[in-house]
Amino acid sequence: MTALAIDAGSRYARLARVGPGGDPEPVDLPGAVPGEGLPVPEAARGDRAAALRAAYDAYLRHHDAPARLLVVVPQHDRAGHARRAADALTAPPARGPAGPAPDVRTLATPHAVLALLRHTGAPAPGRYAVCDLGAAAAEVSVCVVTSGAVAVAAVSRHAPDDGYGAGFDTALLTRSGLTPDDDNRRALAAVRAEPGAGHRLALVLDRAARDAARFETTAVHHVAGRPVTAATVRAALPLLTDGLDRALAEALGGPGRTAPLALAGGVARFGPLRPHLDAAGLPLTALPDGTDPAHAAVLGAALVAAGRVDPADRYPYELWIGAHRTEAGRPADRELLISAAGTLEPGGPPVYAETDGRRVGVRTAPGRPVRVRVSDPASGAGAPLGTLTLPGGGETDRFHVGVRLAVDGTAALVLHPLGAGPPGAFPLGTLPADIGTDSKEVGP
């Protein structure tokens, strides 16, 4: 069964699948830029869905349709990206015969990157910040990793009008007297990829920091015959570091709060980011040896698509609801476990309360407030979700009670009548993904 993963960015689309040896590998297609992927057609730039469709059509021109297709989407506006990806890929191809539609699923970038890390035995349970540093934006997702689930507790995005990595490249080219067109951007990328280019860049910048008068005019690259000097790089570097610092501070909950960082995306290749993060006391979680950060997400998604790694895209905590039972002829307040830790999947079916493998039937009372809370079975920490007032049923009316989690992280309590009638849904809001910490934007 063929499984394919696609990560369509603003400049390149990257495709990957699992090779015969069981490891993920990029898919090479005609027209691809070595080390980068398929260039996004000019007409599709700024439209991730169109870029995705163009990459998939290019794949179909040389390969049979995959049985499973996993699309990497940003965590920010994940639900919207998932919907647009599904719409784009279920439409007929732009050219050629329409084959059978693949089973299209999506995986957010932080889950994809962490899937790659978990393939090699890391990371251990804890809090991590996955930094997706691309041409358009720097997106930081703070993730809570447990033994069986990965949930996103906070998301922050820095997306300047002229792009994040793209804006940095524009500054380098224009300050070097070059037009920031596609040809010069490709030339800049090519000289950065030359053997020894990264070492030279680090060496010259270090010398310029210690003796600016002597070394700031030293060229670190030559693009289209013009030098890109240490002074030019140092002047433009805050476009990357300041934006990343702001995104990290917002996602982590303020300056001084840290978590191990996993850097992914094309801009993560840029060596001078590492000493900046080291100086800020932000520890790094290394990608597997030899992994190009620009391909980290699509390689992790390829492992998930092929069934080699569990995406672990599930809610990590238990969800409980207050209940009233009669014990020895007397009413007693108890709690009913609706969903165990690691069972709720974003966009998946409702999970219902069960006892010994069978759904529990409950009766509701009119006007009686019902408390709902979540708890961490490992630490015992808990957080209330508030109270609900459910419609009352008759003496013989029974319901199965469950919870449904949407792709955007919002949840709803579900009451499903045992007899005839449609289920009712009662909003619970966004489930906390990091109990005991402050998070501005949360959700699996």
CSV table of C-alpha atoms in Angstrom, one decimal:
chain,number,residue,atom,x,y,z
A,1,MET,CA,0.0,0.0,0.0
A,2,THR,CA,1.6,3.3,-1.1
A,3,ALA,CA,1.6,6.1,1.4
A,4,LEU,CA,2.7,9.7,0.5
A,5,ALA,CA,3.3,12.8,2.6
A,6,ILE,CA,3.3,16.4,1.2
A,7,ASP,CA,4.4,19.6,2.9
A,8,ALA,CA,3.5,22.5,0.6
A,9,GLY,CA,5.3,25.7,1.7
A,10,SER,CA,5.3,29.2,0.3
A,11,ARG,CA,8.3,28.6,-2.0
A,12,TYR,CA,8.7,24.8,-2.2
A,13,ALA,CA,6.6,21.7,-1.9
A,14,ARG,CA,8.3,18.7,-0.4
A,15,LEU,CA,7.2,15.1,-0.8
A,16,ALA,CA,8.3,12.0,1.1
A,17,ARG,CA,7.5,8.4,1.6
A,18,VAL,CA,9.0,5.5,3.5
A,19,GLY,CA,11.7,3.6,1.5
A,20,PRO,CA,12.4,-0.2,1.4
A,21,GLY,CA,14.6,0.0,4.4
A,22,GLY,CA,11.9,1.5,6.6
A,23,ASP,CA,13.2,5.0,6.8
A,24,PRO,CA,11.6,8.1,5.3
A,25,GLU,CA,13.1,9.6,2.2
A,26,PRO,CA,12.3,12.6,-0.1
A,27,VAL,CA,10.5,11.9,-3.4
A,28,ASP,CA,12.5,13.3,-6.3
A,29,LEU,CA,10.4,14.6,-9.2
A,30,PRO,CA,11.5,16.2,-12.5
A,31,GLY,CA,11.9,19.9,-12.0
A,32,ALA,CA,12.7,19.7,-8.3
A,33,VAL,CA,15.5,21.8,-6.9
A,34,PRO,CA,18.1,19.5,-5.2
A,35,GLY,CA,17.8,19.7,-1.5
A,36,GLU,CA,14.7,21.9,-1.6
A,37,GLY,CA,11.8,20.2,-3.4
A,38,LEU,CA,9.4,21.3,-6.2
A,39,PRO,CA,9.2,25.0,-6.7
A,40,VAL,CA,5.8,26.3,-6.1
A,41,PRO,CA,4.4,27.7,-9.4
A,42,GLU,CA,4.2,31.5,-9.4
A,43,ALA,CA,0.4,31.4,-9.9
A,44,ALA,CA,0.1,29.3,-6.7
A,45,ARG,CA,2.3,31.4,-4.4
A,46,GLY,CA,0.5,32.6,-1.3
A,47,ASP,CA,-2.2,29.9,-1.8
A,48,ARG,CA,-1.2,26.8,0.1
A,49,ALA,CA,-4.1,24.7,-1.3
A,50,ALA,CA,-3.1,25.6,-4.9
A,51,ALA,CA,0.5,24.7,-4.2
A,52,LEU,CA,-0.5,21.4,-2.7
A,53,ARG,CA,-2.6,20.5,-5.7
A,54,ALA,CA,0.2,21.5,-8.1
A,55,ALA,CA,2.6,19.2,-6.2
A,56,TYR,CA,0.2,16.3,-6.1
A,57,ASP,CA,-0.6,16.6,-9.8
A,58,ALA,CA,3.2,16.6,-10.5
A,59,TYR,CA,3.5,13.4,-8.5
A,60,LEU,CA,0.6,11.8,-10.4
A,61,ARG,CA,2.3,12.5,-13.7
A,62,HIS,CA,5.1,10.0,-12.7
A,63,HIS,CA,3.6,7.7,-10.1
A,64,ASP,CA,0.3,5.9,-9.4
A,65,ALA,CA,-2.1,7.5,-7.0
A,66,PRO,CA,-1.2,6.7,-3.4
A,67,ALA,CA,-3.6,4.8,-1.2
A,68,ARG,CA,-3.0,7.1,1.7
A,69,LEU,CA,-2.0,10.8,1.5
A,70,LEU,CA,-1.0,12.8,4.5
A,71,VAL,CA,-0.7,16.5,4.2
A,72,VAL,CA,1.3,18.6,6.6
A,73,VAL,CA,-0.6,21.8,7.7
A,74,PRO,CA,0.4,24.6,10.0
A,75,GLN,CA,-0.9,24.5,13.6
A,76,HIS,CA,-2.2,28.0,13.2
A,77,ASP,CA,-5.7,27.8,11.7
A,78,ARG,CA,-5.3,24.1,11.5
A,79,ALA,CA,-9.0,23.4,10.9
A,80,GLY,CA,-9.1,25.9,8.0
A,81,HIS,CA,-5.9,24.5,6.4
A,82,ALA,CA,-7.3,20.9,6.7
A,83,ARG,CA,-10.5,21.8,5.0
A,84,ARG,CA,-8.8,23.6,2.2
A,85,ALA,CA,-6.4,20.7,1.7
A,86,ALA,CA,-9.2,18.2,1.4
A,87,ASP,CA,-11.1,20.4,-1.0
A,88,ALA,CA,-8.0,20.9,-3.2
A,89,LEU,CA,-7.1,17.2,-3.3
A,90,THR,CA,-10.5,15.8,-4.0
A,91,ALA,CA,-11.0,18.0,-7.0
A,92,PRO,CA,-10.1,16.5,-10.5
A,93,PRO,CA,-6.5,16.9,-11.5
A,94,ALA,CA,-5.6,19.9,-13.6
A,95,ARG,CA,-4.2,17.7,-16.3
A,96,GLY,CA,-4.6,14.0,-17.1
A,97,PRO,CA,-7.3,11.4,-16.2
A,98,ALA,CA,-8.9,11.5,-12.8
A,99,GLY,CA,-7.9,8.5,-10.8
A,100,PRO,CA,-9.3,7.2,-7.6
A,101,ALA,CA,-9.3,9.8,-4.8
A,102,PRO,CA,-6.8,8.9,-2.1
A,103,ASP,CA,-7.6,8.7,1.6
A,104,VAL,CA,-6.6,12.3,2.5
A,105,ARG,CA,-5.6,13.2,6.1
A,106,THR,CA,-3.8,16.1,7.7
A,107,LEU,CA,-1.2,16.3,10.4
A,108,ALA,CA,-0.1,19.6,12.0
A,109,THR,CA,3.6,20.5,11.7
A,110,PRO,CA,4.5,20.0,15.4
A,111,HIS,CA,3.0,16.5,15.5
A,112,ALA,CA,4.9,15.7,12.3
A,113,VAL,CA,8.2,16.9,13.6
A,114,LEU,CA,7.7,15.1,17.0
A,115,ALA,CA,6.8,11.9,15.1
A,116,LEU,CA,10.2,12.0,13.4
A,117,LEU,CA,11.9,12.5,16.8
A,118,ARG,CA,9.9,9.7,18.4
A,119,HIS,CA,10.9,7.4,15.5
A,120,THR,CA,14.4,7.6,16.9
A,121,GLY,CA,13.4,7.1,20.6
A,122,ALA,CA,13.1,10.7,21.6
A,123,PRO,CA,11.8,12.9,23.1
A,124,ALA,CA,11.0,11.9,26.7
A,125,PRO,CA,7.7,13.1,28.2
A,126,GLY,CA,7.6,16.8,28.9
A,127,ARG,CA,7.1,20.2,27.3
A,128,TYR,CA,8.7,21.1,24.0
A,129,ALA,CA,8.6,24.0,21.6
A,130,VAL,CA,8.5,23.1,17.9
A,131,CYS,CA,9.7,26.1,15.9
A,132,ASP,CA,8.6,26.0,12.2
A,133,LEU,CA,10.8,28.6,10.6
A,134,GLY,CA,9.8,29.2,7.0
A,135,ALA,CA,9.9,31.7,4.2
A,136,ALA,CA,6.5,33.2,5.2
A,137,ALA,CA,6.4,32.9,9.0
A,138,ALA,CA,8.0,31.7,12.2
A,139,GLU,CA,5.5,29.6,14.1
A,140,VAL,CA,6.1,28.3,17.6
A,141,SER,CA,4.0,25.5,19.0
A,142,VAL,CA,4.4,24.5,22.7
A,143,CYS,CA,3.7,20.8,22.9
A,144,VAL,CA,2.9,18.6,25.9
A,145,VAL,CA,4.3,15.1,25.2
A,146,THR,CA,3.1,12.1,27.3
A,147,SER,CA,3.7,8.4,26.8
A,148,GLY,CA,0.8,8.1,24.5
A,149,ALA,CA,-0.2,11.6,23.3
A,150,VAL,CA,1.0,14.9,22.0
A,151,ALA,CA,-1.1,18.0,22.6
A,152,VAL,CA,-0.4,21.6,21.6
A,153,ALA,CA,-0.7,23.9,24.5
A,154,ALA,CA,0.1,27.3,22.9
A,155,VAL,CA,0.8,28.7,19.4
A,156,SER,CA,2.4,31.9,18.4
A,157,ARG,CA,3.0,33.1,14.8
A,158,HIS,CA,5.3,35.9,13.5
A,159,ALA,CA,4.5,36.6,9.9
A,160,PRO,CA,5.7,39.9,8.5
A,161,ASP,CA,4.1,41.3,5.4
A,162,ASP,CA,7.2,40.6,3.3
A,163,GLY,CA,7.7,37.2,4.9
A,164,TYR,CA,10.0,35.8,7.7
A,165,GLY,CA,12.9,34.0,5.9
A,166,ALA,CA,11.9,35.7,2.6
A,167,GLY,CA,12.1,39.1,4.3
A,168,PHE,CA,15.6,38.3,5.6
A,169,ASP,CA,16.8,37.2,2.1
A,170,THR,CA,15.3,40.4,0.6
A,171,ALA,CA,17.3,42.5,3.0
A,172,LEU,CA,20.5,40.6,2.2
A,173,LEU,CA,20.1,41.0,-1.5
A,174,THR,CA,18.9,44.6,-1.6
A,175,ARG,CA,21.7,45.7,0.8
A,176,SER,CA,24.1,43.9,-1.5
A,177,GLY,CA,22.9,45.9,-4.5
A,178,LEU,CA,20.9,43.0,-6.0
A,179,THR,CA,17.3,42.7,-7.0
A,180,PRO,CA,15.4,40.2,-4.8
A,181,ASP,CA,14.0,38.3,-7.7
A,182,ASP,CA,13.7,34.5,-8.1
A,183,ASP,CA,17.0,34.1,-9.8
A,184,ASN,CA,19.0,35.9,-7.1
A,185,ARG,CA,17.1,34.1,-4.4
A,186,ARG,CA,18.0,30.8,-5.9
A,187,ALA,CA,21.6,31.9,-6.3
A,188,LEU,CA,21.7,32.9,-2.6
A,189,ALA,CA,20.3,29.5,-1.6
A,190,ALA,CA,22.8,27.7,-3.8
A,191,VAL,CA,25.9,29.5,-2.3
A,192,ARG,CA,24.6,28.8,1.2
A,193,ALA,CA,24.4,25.1,0.3
A,194,GLU,CA,28.0,24.9,-0.9
A,195,PRO,CA,30.3,22.7,1.1
A,196,GLY,CA,32.0,24.8,3.9
A,197,ALA,CA,29.6,27.8,3.4
A,198,GLY,CA,28.1,27.4,6.9
A,199,HIS,CA,31.6,27.1,8.5
A,200,ARG,CA,32.8,30.2,6.7
A,201,LEU,CA,29.7,32.2,7.7
A,202,ALA,CA,30.1,31.3,11.4
A,203,LEU,CA,33.9,32.1,11.3
A,204,VAL,CA,33.5,35.5,9.6
A,205,LEU,CA,30.6,36.6,11.8
A,206,ASP,CA,32.5,35.6,14.9
A,207,ARG,CA,35.5,37.6,13.8
A,208,ALA,CA,33.3,40.6,12.9
A,209,ALA,CA,31.7,40.5,16.3
A,210,ARG,CA,35.1,40.8,17.9
A,211,ASP,CA,36.7,43.2,15.5
A,212,ALA,CA,34.1,45.0,13.4
A,213,ALA,CA,36.4,47.5,11.9
A,214,ARG,CA,38.6,44.8,10.4
A,215,PHE,CA,36.1,42.1,9.4
A,216,GLU,CA,32.7,43.6,8.7
A,217,THR,CA,33.6,44.2,5.1
A,218,THR,CA,34.6,40.6,4.6
A,219,ALA,CA,32.4,38.7,2.2
A,220,VAL,CA,30.6,35.7,3.5
A,221,HIS,CA,29.0,34.9,0.1
A,222,HIS,CA,29.2,36.0,-3.5
A,223,VAL,CA,25.9,36.1,-5.3
A,224,ALA,CA,25.7,37.0,-9.0
A,225,GLY,CA,29.2,38.4,-8.7
A,226,ARG,CA,28.5,40.7,-5.8
A,227,PRO,CA,29.7,40.2,-2.2
A,228,VAL,CA,27.3,39.7,0.7
A,229,THR,CA,29.4,41.0,3.6
A,230,ALA,CA,29.4,40.2,7.3
A,231,ALA,CA,28.1,43.7,8.0
A,232,THR,CA,25.1,43.0,5.8
A,233,VAL,CA,24.3,39.7,7.5
A,234,ARG,CA,24.7,41.2,11.0
A,235,ALA,CA,22.4,44.2,10.1
A,236,ALA,CA,19.7,41.9,8.7
A,237,LEU,CA,20.0,39.1,11.4
A,238,PRO,CA,17.5,40.8,13.8
A,239,LEU,CA,14.8,40.2,11.2
A,240,LEU,CA,15.1,36.6,12.2
A,241,THR,CA,16.2,36.7,15.8
A,242,ASP,CA,13.8,39.4,17.0
A,243,GLY,CA,10.8,37.8,15.4
A,244,LEU,CA,11.6,34.4,16.8
A,245,ASP,CA,12.2,35.8,20.2
A,246,ARG,CA,8.8,37.4,20.2
A,247,ALA,CA,7.1,34.3,19.0
A,248,LEU,CA,8.9,32.2,21.7
A,249,ALA,CA,8.1,34.5,24.5
A,250,GLU,CA,4.4,34.6,23.6
A,251,ALA,CA,4.1,30.9,23.2
A,252,LEU,CA,6.1,30.0,26.2
A,253,GLY,CA,4.2,32.4,28.4
A,254,GLY,CA,6.7,35.3,28.8
A,255,PRO,CA,10.4,36.0,28.8
A,256,GLY,CA,12.6,33.7,30.8
A,257,ARG,CA,10.3,30.7,30.4
A,258,THR,CA,12.0,27.9,28.5
A,259,ALA,CA,11.4,24.5,26.9
A,260,PRO,CA,13.6,22.4,24.7
A,261,LEU,CA,13.4,23.6,21.1
A,262,ALA,CA,13.1,21.5,18.0
A,263,LEU,CA,13.9,23.7,14.9
A,264,ALA,CA,12.3,22.8,11.6
A,265,GLY,CA,11.8,24.6,8.3
A,266,GLY,CA,14.2,26.1,5.8
A,267,VAL,CA,15.3,29.0,7.9
A,268,ALA,CA,16.3,26.6,10.7
A,269,ARG,CA,19.4,25.7,8.5
A,270,PHE,CA,20.8,29.2,9.1
A,271,GLY,CA,23.7,28.6,11.5
A,272,PRO,CA,23.7,32.0,13.3
A,273,LEU,CA,20.4,31.3,14.9
A,274,ARG,CA,22.0,28.6,17.1
A,275,PRO,CA,24.4,30.8,19.1
A,276,HIS,CA,21.6,33.4,19.5
A,277,LEU,CA,19.4,30.7,21.1
A,278,ASP,CA,22.3,29.4,23.2
A,279,ALA,CA,22.9,32.9,24.5
A,280,ALA,CA,19.3,33.2,25.5
A,281,GLY,CA,19.5,29.9,27.5
A,282,LEU,CA,17.1,28.0,25.2
A,283,PRO,CA,18.1,24.4,24.9
A,284,LEU,CA,17.9,22.6,21.5
A,285,THR,CA,16.5,19.1,20.8
A,286,ALA,CA,18.5,17.7,17.9
A,287,LEU,CA,16.9,16.3,14.9
A,288,PRO,CA,18.1,12.8,13.8
A,289,ASP,CA,21.6,12.8,12.4
A,290,GLY,CA,21.7,14.0,8.8
A,291,THR,CA,18.1,15.4,8.8
A,292,ASP,CA,17.6,18.6,6.8
A,293,PRO,CA,15.4,20.8,9.0
A,294,ALA,CA,13.5,21.9,5.9
A,295,HIS,CA,12.4,18.2,5.4
A,296,ALA,CA,11.8,17.3,9.1
A,297,ALA,CA,8.0,17.7,9.0
A,298,VAL,CA,7.4,15.9,5.7
A,299,LEU,CA,9.7,13.0,6.8
A,300,GLY,CA,7.8,12.6,10.1
A,301,ALA,CA,4.5,12.7,8.2
A,302,ALA,CA,5.8,10.0,5.8
A,303,LEU,CA,6.4,7.7,8.8
A,304,VAL,CA,2.9,8.4,10.1
A,305,ALA,CA,1.3,7.9,6.6
A,306,ALA,CA,3.1,4.5,6.3
A,307,GLY,CA,1.9,3.4,9.8
A,308,ARG,CA,5.5,3.3,11.1
A,309,VAL,CA,4.8,5.9,13.9
A,310,ASP,CA,1.7,6.7,15.8
A,311,PRO,CA,0.9,10.4,15.3
A,312,ALA,CA,-0.2,10.6,18.9
A,313,ASP,CA,-2.5,13.4,17.9
A,314,ARG,CA,-4.8,12.9,20.9
A,315,TYR,CA,-5.9,14.7,24.1
A,316,PRO,CA,-3.5,13.7,26.9
A,317,TYR,CA,-5.8,14.0,29.9
A,318,GLU,CA,-8.9,12.4,31.3
A,319,LEU,CA,-12.3,14.1,31.2
A,320,TRP,CA,-14.7,13.6,34.0
A,321,ILE,CA,-18.3,14.7,34.6
A,322,GLY,CA,-20.1,15.0,37.9
A,323,ALA,CA,-22.7,12.3,38.6
A,324,HIS,CA,-25.3,11.4,41.2
A,325,ARG,CA,-25.7,7.8,42.2
A,326,THR,CA,-27.8,5.9,44.7
A,327,GLU,CA,-25.8,3.8,47.1
A,328,ALA,CA,-27.4,1.8,49.9
A,329,GLY,CA,-30.6,3.7,49.3
A,330,ARG,CA,-28.9,7.1,49.7
A,331,PRO,CA,-27.8,9.7,47.0
A,332,ALA,CA,-24.1,10.1,46.6
A,333,ASP,CA,-22.1,12.5,44.5
A,334,ARG,CA,-19.6,10.7,42.3
A,335,GLU,CA,-17.7,11.4,39.1
A,336,LEU,CA,-18.0,9.5,35.8
A,337,LEU,CA,-15.0,9.1,33.5
A,338,ILE,CA,-16.0,10.0,30.0
A,339,SER,CA,-12.7,9.7,28.2
A,340,ALA,CA,-9.4,8.2,29.3
A,341,ALA,CA,-6.2,10.0,28.6
A,342,GLY,CA,-5.0,9.6,25.0
A,343,THR,CA,-8.4,8.6,23.5
A,344,LEU,CA,-9.8,11.8,22.1
A,345,GLU,CA,-8.7,12.6,18.6
A,346,PRO,CA,-9.2,16.0,16.9
A,347,GLY,CA,-11.9,15.5,14.3
A,348,GLY,CA,-12.5,12.0,15.4
A,349,PRO,CA,-15.8,10.3,16.6
A,350,PRO,CA,-17.2,11.0,20.0
A,351,VAL,CA,-15.8,8.9,22.9
A,352,TYR,CA,-18.4,7.7,25.3
A,353,ALA,CA,-18.2,6.7,29.0
A,354,GLU,CA,-17.9,3.0,29.4
A,355,THR,CA,-17.9,0.3,32.1
A,356,ASP,CA,-16.4,-3.1,31.3
A,357,GLY,CA,-16.4,-2.3,27.6
A,358,ARG,CA,-20.1,-1.2,27.5
A,359,ARG,CA,-21.4,2.3,27.3
A,360,VAL,CA,-22.9,3.7,30.5
A,361,GLY,CA,-26.6,4.8,30.4
A,362,VAL,CA,-27.3,7.9,32.4
A,363,ARG,CA,-30.4,9.9,33.3
A,364,THR,CA,-30.5,13.7,33.4
A,365,ALA,CA,-32.3,15.9,35.8
A,366,PRO,CA,-33.8,19.3,34.8
A,367,GLY,CA,-32.0,22.4,36.1
A,368,ARG,CA,-29.3,20.5,37.9
A,369,PRO,CA,-25.8,21.9,37.2
A,370,VAL,CA,-23.2,19.4,36.1
A,371,ARG,CA,-19.5,19.9,36.7
A,372,VAL,CA,-17.0,18.9,34.1
A,373,ARG,CA,-13.2,18.8,34.6
A,374,VAL,CA,-10.0,17.3,33.2
A,375,SER,CA,-7.2,15.6,35.1
A,376,ASP,CA,-3.7,14.3,34.6
A,377,PRO,CA,-3.6,10.6,35.6
A,378,ALA,CA,0.2,10.8,36.1
A,379,SER,CA,0.4,13.8,38.4
A,380,GLY,CA,-3.1,14.0,39.7
A,381,ALA,CA,-3.4,17.7,38.7
A,382,GLY,CA,-6.8,18.8,37.5
A,383,ALA,CA,-8.5,21.8,35.9
A,384,PRO,CA,-12.3,22.6,35.9
A,385,LEU,CA,-14.1,23.2,32.6
A,386,GLY,CA,-17.1,24.8,34.3
A,387,THR,CA,-20.6,23.6,34.7
A,388,LEU,CA,-23.4,22.7,32.3
A,389,THR,CA,-27.2,22.6,32.7
A,390,LEU,CA,-28.5,19.7,30.6
A,391,PRO,CA,-32.1,19.2,29.6
A,392,GLY,CA,-34.0,16.9,31.8
A,393,GLY,CA,-35.4,13.6,30.6
A,394,GLY,CA,-38.3,11.4,31.8
A,395,GLU,CA,-37.9,8.7,34.4
A,396,THR,CA,-37.3,6.1,31.8
A,397,ASP,CA,-35.1,8.3,29.5
A,398,ARG,CA,-31.5,7.2,29.3
A,399,PHE,CA,-28.5,8.6,27.4
A,400,HIS,CA,-25.0,7.7,26.5
A,401,VAL,CA,-22.7,10.5,27.5
A,402,GLY,CA,-19.6,11.3,25.6
A,403,VAL,CA,-17.3,14.0,24.3
A,404,ARG,CA,-16.3,15.1,20.8
A,405,LEU,CA,-13.1,17.0,20.0
A,406,ALA,CA,-13.0,19.2,16.9
A,407,VAL,CA,-9.9,19.8,14.8
A,408,ASP,CA,-9.6,23.3,16.3
A,409,GLY,CA,-9.3,22.0,19.8
A,410,THR,CA,-12.9,22.9,21.0
A,411,ALA,CA,-14.9,20.2,22.6
A,412,ALA,CA,-18.6,19.4,23.1
A,413,LEU,CA,-20.4,17.1,25.5
A,414,VAL,CA,-22.6,14.7,23.6
A,415,LEU,CA,-25.8,13.1,24.9
A,416,HIS,CA,-27.0,10.3,22.7
A,417,PRO,CA,-30.5,8.9,23.5
A,418,LEU,CA,-30.6,5.1,24.0
A,419,GLY,CA,-33.9,5.2,22.0
A,420,ALA,CA,-34.9,7.2,19.0
A,421,GLY,CA,-33.7,10.8,18.6
A,422,PRO,CA,-30.6,12.6,17.5
A,423,PRO,CA,-27.7,13.2,19.9
A,424,GLY,CA,-27.4,16.6,21.5
A,425,ALA,CA,-24.2,18.6,21.8
A,426,PHE,CA,-23.3,21.1,24.5
A,427,PRO,CA,-20.1,23.2,24.0
A,428,LEU,CA,-17.3,22.8,26.5
A,429,GLY,CA,-14.9,25.3,24.9
A,430,THR,CA,-11.2,24.7,24.3
A,431,LEU,CA,-9.8,21.9,26.4
A,432,PRO,CA,-6.7,22.8,28.4
A,433,ALA,CA,-3.6,21.1,27.0
A,434,ASP,CA,-1.0,22.0,29.6
A,435,ILE,CA,-2.6,21.7,33.1
A,436,GLY,CA,-0.9,24.1,35.5
A,437,THR,CA,0.5,26.6,33.0
A,438,ASP,CA,-0.9,29.7,31.3
A,439,SER,CA,-1.6,29.3,27.6
A,440,LYS,CA,-3.1,31.9,25.3
A,441,GLU,CA,-4.1,29.6,22.5
A,442,VAL,CA,-4.6,26.0,23.3
A,443,GLY,CA,-5.9,22.9,21.7
A,444,PRO,CA,-4.7,19.5,20.4
